[in-house]
Amino acid sequence: MIQIAPSLLSADFSRLSEELESIKKAGADMVHLDVMDGHFVPNLTFGAPVIRALRPCTDLLFDAHLMVENPEDYVGPMAEAGVQMLSFHAEAAVHADKIISDIRSRGMSPGMAVNPGTSLSLLDTVLPQLDFVLVMTVNPGFGGQKLIPYCIDKIHILRRMADTCCHRLKIEADGGINPENAPLLKIAGADRLVAGSAVFGAEDRKKMITALRG
Ligand code: DX5
Ligand code: ZN
């Protein structure tokens, strides 16, 4: 079954603990944590201290998405903060292989993220080392954007790439996802859908998560 990861970016930041409880009750499989540094993307969110403070508030898995320069500096702090899945951007990584093994050796599941305009060929050498790839379906930085249609084709291509070398690889799609486009992402081969504004903006979050799951 497809997994749904609501992005806390669209939550009410003054009530994060209650927001976590609300998505847990609504059936979320995990929570997606968008870590932005104001350099790699033109927006600034939260980092390890906030994530660490949220850890005792929920037993939801923490799926942290690093949209930062120098992602290697974040691996230790994210592990200590209680993150289970950690992805970093291919565009920001000079030593991707090393970052992946650092993430794994600290007991987290490693993923790499690619921007809409980035070729999947950047991933082919490290694909067997990864547990998942996060395919951005919007340009990163902000919630509430419209999905870029050609990114759905990238998911399809990545699924075929993975079939030959690493069929256990999970594909996470992130950005602009709603109940209308979710079926297309699933058909293309996505295993996990991140949804921020769709879930947190919904009147009935449970209904929304069920609709996204399809
Ligand atoms: C964008 C983030 C996404 C974002 C998704 O930079 O990586 O996770 O929060 O939000 P929506 O679903 O509103 O596009
Ligand atoms: Zn994200």
CSV table of C-alpha atoms in Angstrom, one decimal, residues 66 68-79 86-89 92-100 102-103 106 108:
chain,number,residue,atom,x,y,z
A,66,LEU,CA,17.4,18.2,4.0
A,68,VAL,CA,20.6,22.5,2.8
A,69,GLU,CA,24.1,23.2,1.6
A,70,ASN,CA,26.7,21.0,3.2
A,71,PRO,CA,24.3,18.2,4.1
A,72,GLU,CA,27.1,16.1,5.6
A,73,ASP,CA,27.0,18.5,8.6
A,74,TYR,CA,23.5,17.5,9.4
A,75,VAL,CA,23.7,13.7,9.6
A,76,GLY,CA,24.9,13.4,13.2
A,77,PRO,CA,22.4,16.1,14.6
A,78,MET,CA,19.5,14.5,12.7
A,79,ALA,CA,20.3,11.0,14.1
A,86,LEU,CA,17.0,11.1,6.0
A,87,SER,CA,17.3,12.5,2.5
A,88,PHE,CA,19.7,15.0,1.1
A,89,HIS,CA,19.8,16.7,-2.3
A,92,ALA,CA,24.1,19.8,-2.8
A,93,ALA,CA,26.3,16.8,-2.3
A,94,VAL,CA,30.0,16.7,-3.2
A,95,HIS,CA,30.6,13.3,-1.5
A,96,ALA,CA,27.3,11.5,-1.9
A,97,ASP,CA,28.6,8.0,-1.3
A,98,LYS,CA,30.2,9.1,2.0
A,99,ILE,CA,27.0,10.9,3.2
A,100,ILE,CA,24.9,7.8,2.4
A,102,ASP,CA,27.2,8.0,7.3
A,103,ILE,CA,23.4,8.1,7.3
A,106,ARG,CA,24.0,6.1,12.3
A,108,MET,CA,18.9,5.9,9.6
